[in-house]
CSV table of C-alpha atoms and ligand atoms in Angstrom, one decimal:
chain,number,residue,atom,x,y,z
A,1,MET,CA,190.7,-23.8,-98.0
A,2,SER,CA,188.9,-22.5,-101.1
A,3,SER,CA,191.2,-21.9,-104.1
A,4,ASN,CA,190.1,-18.3,-103.9
A,5,TYR,CA,192.4,-17.9,-100.9
A,6,ALA,CA,195.2,-20.2,-102.0
A,7,GLU,CA,198.7,-18.8,-102.5
A,8,PRO,CA,199.9,-18.6,-106.1
A,9,GLY,CA,202.7,-21.0,-105.2
A,10,GLN,CA,200.3,-23.8,-104.2
A,11,LEU,CA,198.6,-23.5,-107.5
A,12,TYR,CA,201.7,-23.3,-109.6
A,13,PRO,CA,202.2,-27.0,-110.3
A,14,ALA,CA,198.8,-27.3,-112.1
A,15,HIS,CA,199.6,-24.1,-113.9
A,16,ILE,CA,202.8,-25.3,-115.3
A,17,GLU,CA,201.1,-28.5,-116.6
A,18,ALA,CA,198.5,-26.4,-118.4
A,19,ILE,CA,201.2,-24.2,-119.9
A,20,LYS,CA,203.1,-27.3,-121.1
A,21,ALA,CA,200.0,-28.8,-122.6
A,22,ARG,CA,199.2,-25.7,-124.6
A,23,HIS,CA,202.8,-25.5,-125.9
A,24,ASP,CA,202.6,-29.2,-126.9
A,25,ARG,CA,199.6,-28.3,-129.0
A,26,ALA,CA,201.3,-25.2,-130.5
A,27,LEU,CA,204.4,-27.3,-131.4
A,28,GLU,CA,202.3,-29.9,-133.0
A,29,LYS,CA,200.5,-27.3,-135.1
A,30,ALA,CA,203.7,-25.7,-136.1
A,31,GLY,CA,205.3,-29.1,-136.9
A,32,ALA,CA,208.2,-28.4,-134.5
A,33,GLY,CA,210.0,-30.2,-131.7
A,34,HIS,CA,211.1,-27.5,-129.3
A,35,ALA,CA,209.7,-24.1,-128.2
A,36,VAL,CA,212.5,-21.7,-127.3
A,37,ILE,CA,211.1,-18.7,-125.4
A,38,PHE,CA,213.3,-15.6,-125.1
A,39,SER,CA,212.8,-13.4,-122.1
A,40,GLY,CA,213.9,-10.3,-124.1
A,41,ALA,CA,216.7,-7.8,-124.4
A,42,PRO,CA,216.8,-4.3,-122.9
A,43,LYS,CA,216.4,-1.6,-125.5
A,44,LEU,CA,219.0,1.2,-125.7
A,45,VAL,CA,218.1,4.8,-125.9
A,46,PHE,CA,218.9,6.4,-129.3
A,47,LEU,CA,222.5,7.7,-129.4
A,48,ASP,CA,223.0,6.8,-125.7
A,49,ASP,CA,224.3,4.0,-123.6
A,50,TYR,CA,221.5,3.5,-121.1
A,51,TYR,CA,218.3,1.4,-121.4
A,52,TYR,CA,214.6,1.9,-121.4
A,53,PRO,CA,212.9,0.1,-118.5
A,54,PHE,CA,212.9,-3.6,-119.3
A,55,LYS,CA,209.6,-5.3,-120.2
A,56,ALA,CA,209.8,-9.1,-120.3
A,57,ASN,CA,208.2,-11.1,-123.1
A,58,PRO,CA,204.7,-12.1,-121.8
A,59,HIS,CA,205.2,-15.6,-123.3
A,60,PHE,CA,208.1,-16.0,-120.9
A,61,VAL,CA,206.3,-14.6,-117.9
A,62,GLY,CA,203.5,-17.0,-118.5
A,63,TRP,CA,205.9,-19.8,-117.6
A,64,LEU,CA,207.5,-18.4,-114.6
A,65,PRO,CA,207.4,-15.2,-112.5
A,66,LEU,CA,210.6,-13.7,-113.8
A,67,THR,CA,209.9,-10.1,-115.0
A,68,ALA,CA,213.3,-8.6,-114.7
A,69,THR,CA,215.8,-11.1,-116.2
A,70,PRO,CA,216.8,-10.3,-119.8
A,71,PHE,CA,218.6,-12.8,-122.1
A,72,CYS,CA,217.1,-15.9,-120.5
A,73,TYR,CA,215.8,-18.8,-122.6
A,74,LEU,CA,213.1,-21.2,-121.7
A,75,ILE,CA,213.2,-24.5,-123.7
A,76,HIS,CA,210.1,-26.7,-123.8
A,77,THR,CA,210.3,-30.1,-125.4
A,78,PRO,CA,207.2,-32.2,-125.0
A,79,GLY,CA,207.6,-34.9,-122.4
A,80,ASP,CA,210.8,-33.3,-120.9
A,81,VAL,CA,211.4,-31.1,-117.9
A,82,PRO,CA,211.6,-27.6,-119.3
A,83,VAL,CA,215.1,-26.1,-119.4
A,84,LEU,CA,215.7,-22.6,-118.2
A,85,VAL,CA,218.9,-21.0,-119.4
A,86,TYR,CA,219.3,-18.4,-116.7
A,87,TYR,CA,221.5,-15.5,-117.7
A,88,GLN,CA,223.4,-14.1,-114.8
A,89,GLU,CA,225.8,-11.7,-116.4
A,90,LYS,CA,229.0,-10.8,-114.6
A,91,ASP,CA,228.4,-7.1,-114.6
A,92,TYR,CA,229.8,-4.4,-112.4
A,93,TRP,CA,227.5,-1.7,-113.8
A,94,HIS,CA,224.3,-3.4,-112.6
A,95,THR,CA,223.3,-5.9,-110.0
A,96,PRO,CA,223.1,-9.2,-111.8
A,97,PRO,CA,219.9,-11.3,-111.3
A,98,ALA,CA,219.9,-13.2,-108.0
A,99,ASP,CA,220.3,-16.9,-108.0
A,100,PRO,CA,217.0,-18.6,-109.0
A,101,GLN,CA,214.7,-19.0,-106.0
A,102,GLY,CA,211.0,-19.4,-105.3
A,103,TYR,CA,208.1,-21.8,-105.6
A,104,TRP,CA,208.8,-22.4,-109.3
A,105,ILE,CA,212.4,-23.6,-109.4
A,106,ASP,CA,211.7,-27.3,-108.9
A,107,HIS,CA,209.8,-27.4,-112.1
A,108,PHE,CA,212.8,-26.6,-114.3
A,109,ASP,CA,216.2,-27.9,-115.2
A,110,ILE,CA,218.0,-24.6,-114.5
A,111,ARG,CA,221.3,-23.9,-116.2
A,112,VAL,CA,222.9,-20.7,-114.9
A,113,VAL,CA,225.2,-19.1,-117.5
A,114,HIS,CA,227.4,-16.1,-117.3
A,115,THR,CA,228.2,-15.5,-121.0
A,116,VAL,CA,226.3,-15.3,-124.2
A,117,ASP,CA,228.4,-18.1,-125.7
A,118,ASP,CA,227.3,-20.4,-122.9
A,119,ILE,CA,223.6,-19.8,-123.8
A,120,ALA,CA,224.2,-21.4,-127.2
A,121,ARG,CA,225.5,-24.6,-125.6
A,122,HIS,CA,222.2,-25.2,-123.9
A,123,LEU,CA,219.9,-24.7,-126.8
A,124,PRO,CA,218.7,-27.7,-128.8
A,125,HIS,CA,221.4,-28.6,-131.4
A,126,ALA,CA,218.8,-29.2,-134.1
A,127,ARG,CA,217.9,-25.6,-134.5
A,128,ASP,CA,215.7,-26.4,-137.5
A,129,LYS,CA,213.4,-28.3,-135.1
A,130,CYS,CA,212.9,-25.2,-132.9
A,131,ILE,CA,210.5,-22.3,-133.0
A,132,LEU,CA,211.6,-19.2,-131.2
A,133,ILE,CA,209.1,-17.0,-129.4
A,134,GLY,CA,210.0,-13.5,-128.5
A,135,ASP,CA,210.9,-10.0,-129.6
A,136,ILE,CA,214.1,-10.6,-131.6
A,137,GLY,CA,215.5,-7.2,-132.5
A,138,ASP,CA,219.0,-8.6,-133.1
A,139,GLU,CA,219.6,-11.8,-135.0
A,140,ALA,CA,222.3,-12.7,-132.5
A,141,HIS,CA,219.6,-13.4,-130.0
A,142,ALA,CA,218.0,-16.0,-132.3
A,143,PHE,CA,221.1,-18.3,-132.2
A,144,SER,CA,220.4,-19.4,-135.8
A,145,ILE,CA,216.8,-20.4,-135.1
A,146,GLU,CA,215.0,-19.4,-138.2
A,147,ARG,CA,211.3,-19.8,-137.3
A,148,VAL,CA,210.5,-16.9,-135.1
A,149,ASN,CA,206.9,-16.4,-133.8
A,150,PRO,CA,205.2,-18.6,-136.4
A,151,ALA,CA,201.5,-17.6,-136.5
A,152,SER,CA,200.3,-21.2,-136.3
A,153,ALA,CA,201.8,-21.6,-132.8
A,154,ILE,CA,201.3,-18.1,-131.6
A,155,ASN,CA,197.6,-18.1,-132.4
A,156,ILE,CA,197.1,-21.2,-130.2
A,157,LEU,CA,199.1,-19.6,-127.3
A,158,HIS,CA,197.3,-16.3,-127.6
A,159,TYR,CA,193.9,-17.8,-127.7
A,160,ALA,CA,194.6,-20.0,-124.7
A,161,ARG,CA,195.9,-17.1,-122.7
A,162,SER,CA,192.4,-15.6,-122.2
A,163,GLU,CA,191.4,-18.5,-120.0
A,164,LYS,CA,193.3,-18.1,-116.8
A,165,THR,CA,194.6,-21.0,-114.7
A,166,GLY,CA,193.9,-21.1,-110.9
A,167,TYR,CA,197.4,-19.8,-110.4
A,168,GLU,CA,196.9,-16.9,-112.7
A,169,LEU,CA,193.6,-16.1,-111.0
A,170,ALA,CA,195.3,-16.1,-107.6
A,171,CYS,CA,198.0,-13.7,-108.9
A,172,MET,CA,195.3,-11.4,-110.3
A,173,ARG,CA,193.3,-11.4,-107.1
A,174,ALA,CA,196.5,-10.5,-105.3
A,175,ALA,CA,197.2,-7.8,-107.9
A,176,SER,CA,193.8,-6.2,-107.1
A,177,ARG,CA,194.5,-6.3,-103.4
A,178,ARG,CA,197.9,-4.7,-103.9
A,179,ALA,CA,196.4,-2.0,-106.1
A,180,VAL,CA,193.6,-1.3,-103.6
A,181,ARG,CA,196.2,-0.5,-100.9
A,182,GLY,CA,197.5,2.2,-103.3
A,183,HIS,CA,194.1,3.4,-104.1
A,184,ARG,CA,193.3,3.9,-100.5
A,185,ALA,CA,196.4,5.9,-99.8
A,186,ALA,CA,195.8,7.9,-103.0
A,187,GLU,CA,192.3,8.9,-101.9
A,188,GLU,CA,193.7,9.9,-98.5
A,189,ALA,CA,196.3,12.1,-100.2
A,190,PHE,CA,193.6,13.7,-102.4
A,191,ARG,CA,191.5,14.5,-99.3
A,192,ALA,CA,194.6,16.1,-97.9
A,193,ARG,CA,194.7,18.4,-100.9
A,194,LYS,CA,197.9,17.0,-102.3
A,195,ALA,CA,199.1,17.6,-105.9
A,196,GLU,CA,198.9,14.8,-108.5
A,197,TYR,CA,202.6,14.3,-108.2
A,198,GLU,CA,202.4,13.6,-104.5
A,199,ILE,CA,199.3,11.4,-104.8
A,200,HIS,CA,201.2,9.3,-107.3
A,201,PHE,CA,204.0,8.7,-104.8
A,202,ALA,CA,201.5,8.0,-102.1
A,203,TYR,CA,200.0,5.3,-104.3
A,204,CYS,CA,203.4,3.8,-105.2
A,205,ARG,CA,204.5,3.7,-101.5
A,206,ALA,CA,201.3,2.0,-100.4
A,207,ALA,CA,201.3,-0.5,-103.2
A,208,LYS,CA,205.1,-1.0,-102.6
A,209,HIS,CA,205.8,-0.5,-106.3
A,210,THR,CA,208.5,1.5,-108.0
A,211,GLU,CA,207.3,3.4,-111.0
A,212,ASN,CA,208.8,0.9,-113.5
A,213,GLU,CA,207.1,-2.1,-111.8
A,214,LEU,CA,203.6,-0.7,-112.4
A,215,PRO,CA,201.7,-2.5,-115.1
A,216,TYR,CA,201.0,0.9,-116.8
A,217,GLY,CA,201.8,4.5,-116.0
A,218,ASN,CA,199.4,5.7,-113.2
A,219,ILE,CA,196.7,8.0,-114.4
A,220,ILE,CA,196.4,10.5,-111.5
A,221,ALA,CA,194.0,13.3,-112.6
A,222,LEU,CA,192.6,16.2,-110.7
A,223,ASN,CA,189.7,18.3,-111.9
A,224,GLU,CA,189.5,18.8,-115.7
A,225,ASN,CA,192.4,16.3,-116.2
A,226,SER,CA,189.9,13.5,-115.4
A,227,ALA,CA,188.5,13.9,-118.9
A,228,ILE,CA,191.8,12.9,-120.5
A,229,MET,CA,191.6,9.1,-121.0
A,230,HIS,CA,195.3,8.3,-120.5
A,231,TYR,CA,196.3,11.6,-118.8
A,232,GLN,CA,200.1,11.2,-118.4
A,233,HIS,CA,201.3,14.2,-116.4
A,234,ARG,CA,201.6,14.7,-112.6
A,235,ALA,CA,201.2,18.3,-111.8
A,236,ARG,CA,203.6,19.4,-109.1
A,237,GLU,CA,201.2,21.9,-107.6
A,238,ALA,CA,197.7,21.2,-106.4
A,239,PRO,CA,195.0,23.3,-108.1
A,240,ALA,CA,193.7,26.3,-106.1
A,241,LYS,CA,190.2,24.7,-106.1
A,242,ILE,CA,190.1,21.0,-105.8
A,243,ARG,CA,186.9,19.5,-107.3
A,244,SER,CA,187.4,15.9,-108.4
A,245,PHE,CA,189.9,13.1,-108.6
A,246,LEU,CA,190.1,10.2,-111.1
A,247,ILE,CA,192.7,7.5,-110.5
A,248,ASP,CA,193.4,4.7,-112.9
A,249,ALA,CA,196.2,2.6,-111.4
A,250,GLY,CA,197.1,-1.0,-111.1
A,251,ALA,CA,199.6,-3.3,-109.5
A,252,ASN,CA,201.6,-6.3,-110.5
A,253,VAL,CA,201.9,-9.7,-108.8
A,254,HIS,CA,204.3,-12.3,-110.3
A,255,GLY,CA,203.9,-10.6,-113.6
A,256,TYR,CA,200.0,-10.4,-113.6
A,257,ALA,CA,198.3,-7.0,-113.7
A,258,SER,CA,195.3,-5.3,-112.1
A,259,ASP,CA,193.8,-2.2,-113.8
A,260,ILE,CA,191.5,-0.3,-111.5
A,261,THR,CA,189.8,3.1,-111.7
A,262,ARG,CA,188.0,5.1,-109.1
A,263,SER,CA,186.5,8.6,-109.2
A,264,TYR,CA,185.9,11.0,-106.2
A,265,SER,CA,184.2,14.3,-105.6
A,266,PHE,CA,186.1,16.6,-103.2
A,267,GLU,CA,183.0,18.2,-101.7
A,268,ASP,CA,180.4,18.9,-104.4
A,269,SER,CA,177.4,16.8,-103.6
A,270,GLU,CA,175.9,16.9,-107.1
A,271,PHE,CA,179.1,15.6,-108.6
A,272,ARG,CA,179.2,12.9,-105.8
A,273,GLU,CA,175.7,11.9,-106.9
A,274,PHE,CA,176.9,11.7,-110.5
A,275,ILE,CA,179.7,9.3,-109.5
A,276,ASP,CA,177.2,7.3,-107.4
A,277,ARG,CA,175.0,6.9,-110.5
A,278,LEU,CA,177.9,5.8,-112.6
A,279,ASP,CA,179.0,3.4,-109.9
A,280,ALA,CA,175.5,1.8,-109.9
A,281,LEU,CA,175.5,1.7,-113.7
A,282,GLN,CA,178.9,-0.1,-113.5
A,283,LEU,CA,177.6,-2.6,-111.0
A,284,GLU,CA,174.6,-3.3,-113.2
A,285,LEU,CA,177.0,-4.1,-116.1
A,286,VAL,CA,179.1,-6.3,-113.9
A,287,SER,CA,176.0,-8.2,-112.9
A,288,GLU,CA,175.5,-9.0,-116.6
A,289,VAL,CA,178.9,-10.7,-116.9
A,290,LYS,CA,178.7,-14.5,-117.3
A,291,ALA,CA,179.8,-17.2,-119.8
A,292,GLY,CA,178.0,-17.1,-123.1
A,293,VAL,CA,177.5,-13.3,-123.2
A,294,ASP,CA,178.7,-11.5,-126.3
A,295,PHE,CA,180.9,-8.7,-125.0
A,296,LYS,CA,179.8,-6.5,-127.9
A,297,ASP,CA,176.3,-6.8,-126.6
A,298,LEU,CA,177.4,-5.7,-123.2
A,299,HIS,CA,179.2,-2.7,-124.8
A,300,PHE,CA,176.0,-1.8,-126.7
A,301,LEU,CA,174.1,-2.1,-123.4
A,302,THR,CA,176.5,0.3,-121.9
A,303,HIS,CA,175.6,2.9,-124.5
A,304,ARG,CA,172.0,2.5,-123.6
A,305,LYS,CA,172.8,3.0,-119.9
A,306,ILE,CA,175.0,6.0,-120.6
A,307,ALA,CA,172.1,7.5,-122.6
A,308,ASP,CA,169.8,7.0,-119.6
A,309,LEU,CA,172.4,8.6,-117.3
A,310,LEU,CA,172.8,11.6,-119.6
A,311,VAL,CA,169.1,12.2,-119.6
A,312,THR,CA,168.7,11.6,-115.8
A,313,VAL,CA,171.4,14.1,-114.9
A,314,GLY,CA,170.3,16.6,-117.6
A,315,LEU,CA,173.4,16.4,-119.8
A,316,ALA,CA,171.3,15.5,-122.8
A,317,SER,CA,167.8,14.9,-123.9
A,318,GLY,CA,166.2,12.5,-126.4
A,319,SER,CA,165.3,8.9,-126.6
A,320,VAL,CA,167.9,6.3,-125.9
A,321,GLU,CA,167.9,5.3,-129.6
A,322,SER,CA,168.4,8.8,-130.9
A,323,LEU,CA,171.1,9.6,-128.4
A,324,ILE,CA,173.0,6.5,-129.6
A,325,GLU,CA,172.3,6.8,-133.3
A,326,ASN,CA,173.3,10.5,-133.3
A,327,GLY,CA,176.6,9.8,-131.6
A,328,VAL,CA,175.8,11.6,-128.4
A,329,THR,CA,176.6,8.6,-126.1
A,330,THR,CA,179.9,8.1,-128.0
A,331,ALA,CA,180.8,11.8,-127.4
A,332,PHE,CA,180.5,11.3,-123.6
A,333,PHE,CA,181.7,7.7,-123.5
A,334,PRO,CA,184.2,7.3,-126.4
A,335,THR,CA,186.1,4.2,-125.1
A,336,GLY,CA,185.3,0.5,-125.1
A,337,LEU,CA,183.5,-1.1,-122.1
A,338,GLY,CA,186.6,-3.2,-121.2
A,339,HIS,CA,189.3,-5.5,-122.3
A,340,LEU,CA,191.0,-8.8,-121.4
A,341,LEU,CA,193.5,-8.5,-118.6
A,342,GLY,CA,196.4,-10.7,-117.6
A,343,ILE,CA,200.1,-10.5,-118.1
A,344,GLN,CA,199.5,-7.6,-120.3
A,345,VAL,CA,197.1,-4.8,-119.3
A,346,HIS,CA,195.4,-5.0,-122.6
A,347,ASP,CA,195.9,-8.7,-122.9
A,348,VAL,CA,196.2,-10.4,-126.2
A,349,GLY,CA,193.4,-12.3,-127.9
A,350,GLY,CA,190.5,-9.8,-127.5
A,351,PHE,CA,189.5,-10.1,-131.1
A,352,MET,CA,190.2,-13.9,-131.6
A,353,GLN,CA,187.3,-16.0,-132.8
A,354,ASP,CA,189.3,-19.3,-132.5
A,355,GLU,CA,192.8,-20.6,-132.2
A,356,SER,CA,193.4,-20.6,-135.9
A,357,GLY,CA,193.7,-16.9,-136.2
A,358,ASN,CA,190.2,-15.9,-137.3
A,359,THR,CA,189.1,-12.7,-135.7
A,360,ILE,CA,185.9,-10.9,-134.8
A,361,ASP,CA,185.8,-7.3,-136.1
A,362,ARG,CA,184.8,-4.3,-134.0
A,363,PRO,CA,181.3,-3.1,-134.7
A,364,SER,CA,181.7,0.0,-136.9
A,365,GLY,CA,181.8,3.2,-135.0
A,366,HIS,CA,183.3,1.5,-131.9
A,367,ARG,CA,187.0,1.9,-132.7
A,368,TRP,CA,188.2,1.6,-129.1
A,369,LEU,CA,186.4,-1.5,-128.2
A,370,ARG,CA,189.2,-4.0,-127.4
A,371,LEU,CA,187.1,-7.1,-126.8
A,372,THR,CA,184.7,-8.6,-129.3
A,373,ARG,CA,184.5,-12.1,-128.1
A,374,THR,CA,181.9,-14.2,-126.3
A,375,LEU,CA,182.8,-14.5,-122.7
A,376,GLU,CA,184.0,-17.8,-121.4
A,377,VAL,CA,184.6,-19.2,-117.9
A,378,ASP,CA,187.9,-18.0,-116.3
A,379,GLN,CA,188.5,-15.1,-118.6
A,380,VAL,CA,189.5,-12.0,-116.7
A,381,LEU,CA,188.4,-8.6,-118.0
A,382,THR,CA,187.8,-5.1,-117.0
A,383,ILE,CA,184.4,-3.4,-116.9
A,384,GLU,CA,185.1,0.4,-117.1
A,385,PRO,CA,182.2,2.6,-118.2
A,386,GLY,CA,182.9,6.4,-118.0
A,387,CYS,CA,181.3,9.7,-118.8
A,388,TYR,CA,183.5,12.7,-119.6
A,389,VAL,CA,183.3,16.2,-121.0
A,390,ILE,CA,185.6,16.1,-124.1
A,391,ASP,CA,185.1,19.3,-126.0
A,392,MET,CA,186.8,18.0,-129.2
A,393,LEU,CA,184.2,15.2,-129.4
A,394,LEU,CA,181.3,17.5,-128.5
A,395,GLU,CA,182.4,19.9,-131.2
A,396,ASN,CA,182.2,17.0,-133.7
A,397,LEU,CA,178.5,17.0,-133.1
A,398,GLN,CA,178.1,20.5,-134.4
A,399,GLY,CA,176.1,20.5,-137.6
A,400,THR,CA,174.5,17.2,-136.7
A,401,PRO,CA,171.2,16.4,-135.0
A,402,GLY,CA,173.1,15.3,-132.0
A,403,ALA,CA,174.2,18.9,-131.2
A,404,ALA,CA,170.7,19.9,-130.2
A,405,MET,CA,170.4,17.0,-127.8
A,406,VAL,CA,173.2,18.2,-125.7
A,407,ASN,CA,172.5,20.5,-122.8
A,408,ARG,CA,175.3,23.0,-122.9
A,409,ASP,CA,174.6,24.5,-119.4
A,410,LYS,CA,174.9,21.1,-117.8
A,411,VAL,CA,178.0,20.3,-119.8
A,412,ASP,CA,179.5,23.6,-118.5
A,413,TRP,CA,178.6,22.3,-115.0
A,414,LEU,CA,180.4,19.0,-115.5
A,415,ARG,CA,183.5,20.4,-117.4
A,416,PRO,CA,185.5,21.6,-114.3
A,417,PHE,CA,185.1,18.1,-112.8
A,418,GLY,CA,186.4,16.4,-116.0
A,419,GLY,CA,184.3,13.3,-115.7
A,420,ALA,CA,184.3,9.9,-114.0
A,421,ARG,CA,185.2,6.3,-114.7
A,422,ILE,CA,184.7,3.2,-112.5
A,423,GLU,CA,186.8,0.2,-113.5
A,424,ASP,CA,186.8,-3.3,-111.9
A,425,ASN,CA,188.6,-6.5,-112.8
A,426,VAL,CA,186.2,-9.5,-113.0
A,427,ARG,CA,186.6,-13.2,-113.6
A,428,VAL,CA,183.9,-14.8,-115.8
A,429,LEU,CA,181.9,-17.7,-114.2
A,430,ALA,CA,179.3,-20.0,-115.7
A,431,ASP,CA,176.5,-18.0,-114.1
A,432,GLY,CA,178.0,-14.7,-113.1
A,433,CYS,CA,181.4,-13.3,-112.2
A,434,GLU,CA,183.8,-12.9,-109.4
A,435,ASN,CA,184.7,-9.3,-108.9
A,436,PHE,CA,188.4,-9.2,-107.7
A,437,THR,CA,188.3,-5.4,-107.2
A,438,ARG,CA,185.2,-5.0,-105.1
A,439,ALA,CA,186.3,-8.0,-103.0
A,440,ALA,CA,189.6,-6.2,-102.4
A,441,PHE,CA,187.9,-2.9,-101.5
A,442,ALA,CA,185.6,-4.8,-99.1
A,443,GLU,CA,188.5,-6.1,-97.1
A,444,PRO,CA,189.5,-4.0,-94.1
B,501,LIG,N1,194.5,1.8,-117.6
B,501,LIG,C1,194.2,1.6,-119.0
B,501,LIG,C2,192.9,1.1,-119.2
B,501,LIG,O1,192.0,1.2,-118.4
B,501,LIG,O2,192.6,0.5,-120.2
B,502,MN,MN1,191.3,-0.9,-118.4
B,503,MN,MN1,192.4,1.4,-116.4
């Protein structure tokens, strides 16, 4: 069976060896003997006694698929079986975490504890030989370990995270499939004239996700709302006239995310053609993805293609160069082409030149580009070009040569549809890429 279809659990043993090796290197660089990785503490709401939804430390999730277990500690000592101090609070307000179970447990020396004092007993006695990795808001959670998140070690771990293991790739393939189930149900709800609010729940139901389990808040945008990059509301009523739908929604599998956008026309054939053109443009960009490509160049190429699109559909006129130089493409496509994806939706390391902490700046004028690196095999990233009517950006063109290049009548045509974005998740290969998202949509 090809590893493309392997279950994550089958691939986990090799993953854990890769994770150990990278932590060995991080410890060596930091001159330390043990890495102690804190899963995190829930955060209290100001002046209240309930918690924000818990988000586990991504460094912890990289070791094992536990996304909802606060106050756990993973201890890695080179050459030893890693220790998991598994905190199972005796709590009658909440359901305590279940006993450890799953494909990962044989790889750890698991110590189930029920009190905070018990945690301390399982940590290495030589605290000065430890580095602690995690979000330590309260010193009590550091148990007297003084070196917290040393850059020397963190840089190695962050840089390494961009190259996914076979296990991680399997999780992310599955995360695309899980999200696509939601996307299909959402499109159906849109066709049935449902409100954003109902479309959102149709998505969650089909992806079998609660809202808090989603990798990011769903973007469920009808009509003009499609032009708001991270539109965060869910209108309770459907608009009287339904024109367009943009959905940017992902799913989570063992802590790994997908991040997928689709755009739809309700019935207008011209807007449907506009989406089809954007879809073709997106596929052309996907076909450029391979190891060795500088992602900045792909982002610049996107601007050229957006310039072509603007001219073809009549939104603007002028040469490709002049539309770019005068900021017209940026007004219609103000985001970056994509970003690294993994445990975090905007995964760490997008600007890292090496594992020593050197970075690659964004090109000036491209403030929302989140990936400036040269692509390497087994990186996973998004390709998400879009074209939107954002009046505040078009107004910025006033008084510049760009203003005369914009066709106001055509902008007025597009405005009620908002705009469109197509976003896939792709894995870089030596000579191309694997598109997790299109593969998932192609399944019955
Ligand atoms: N869903 C957020 C993004 O596409 O980056
Ligand atoms: Mn994205
Ligand atoms: Mn997205």
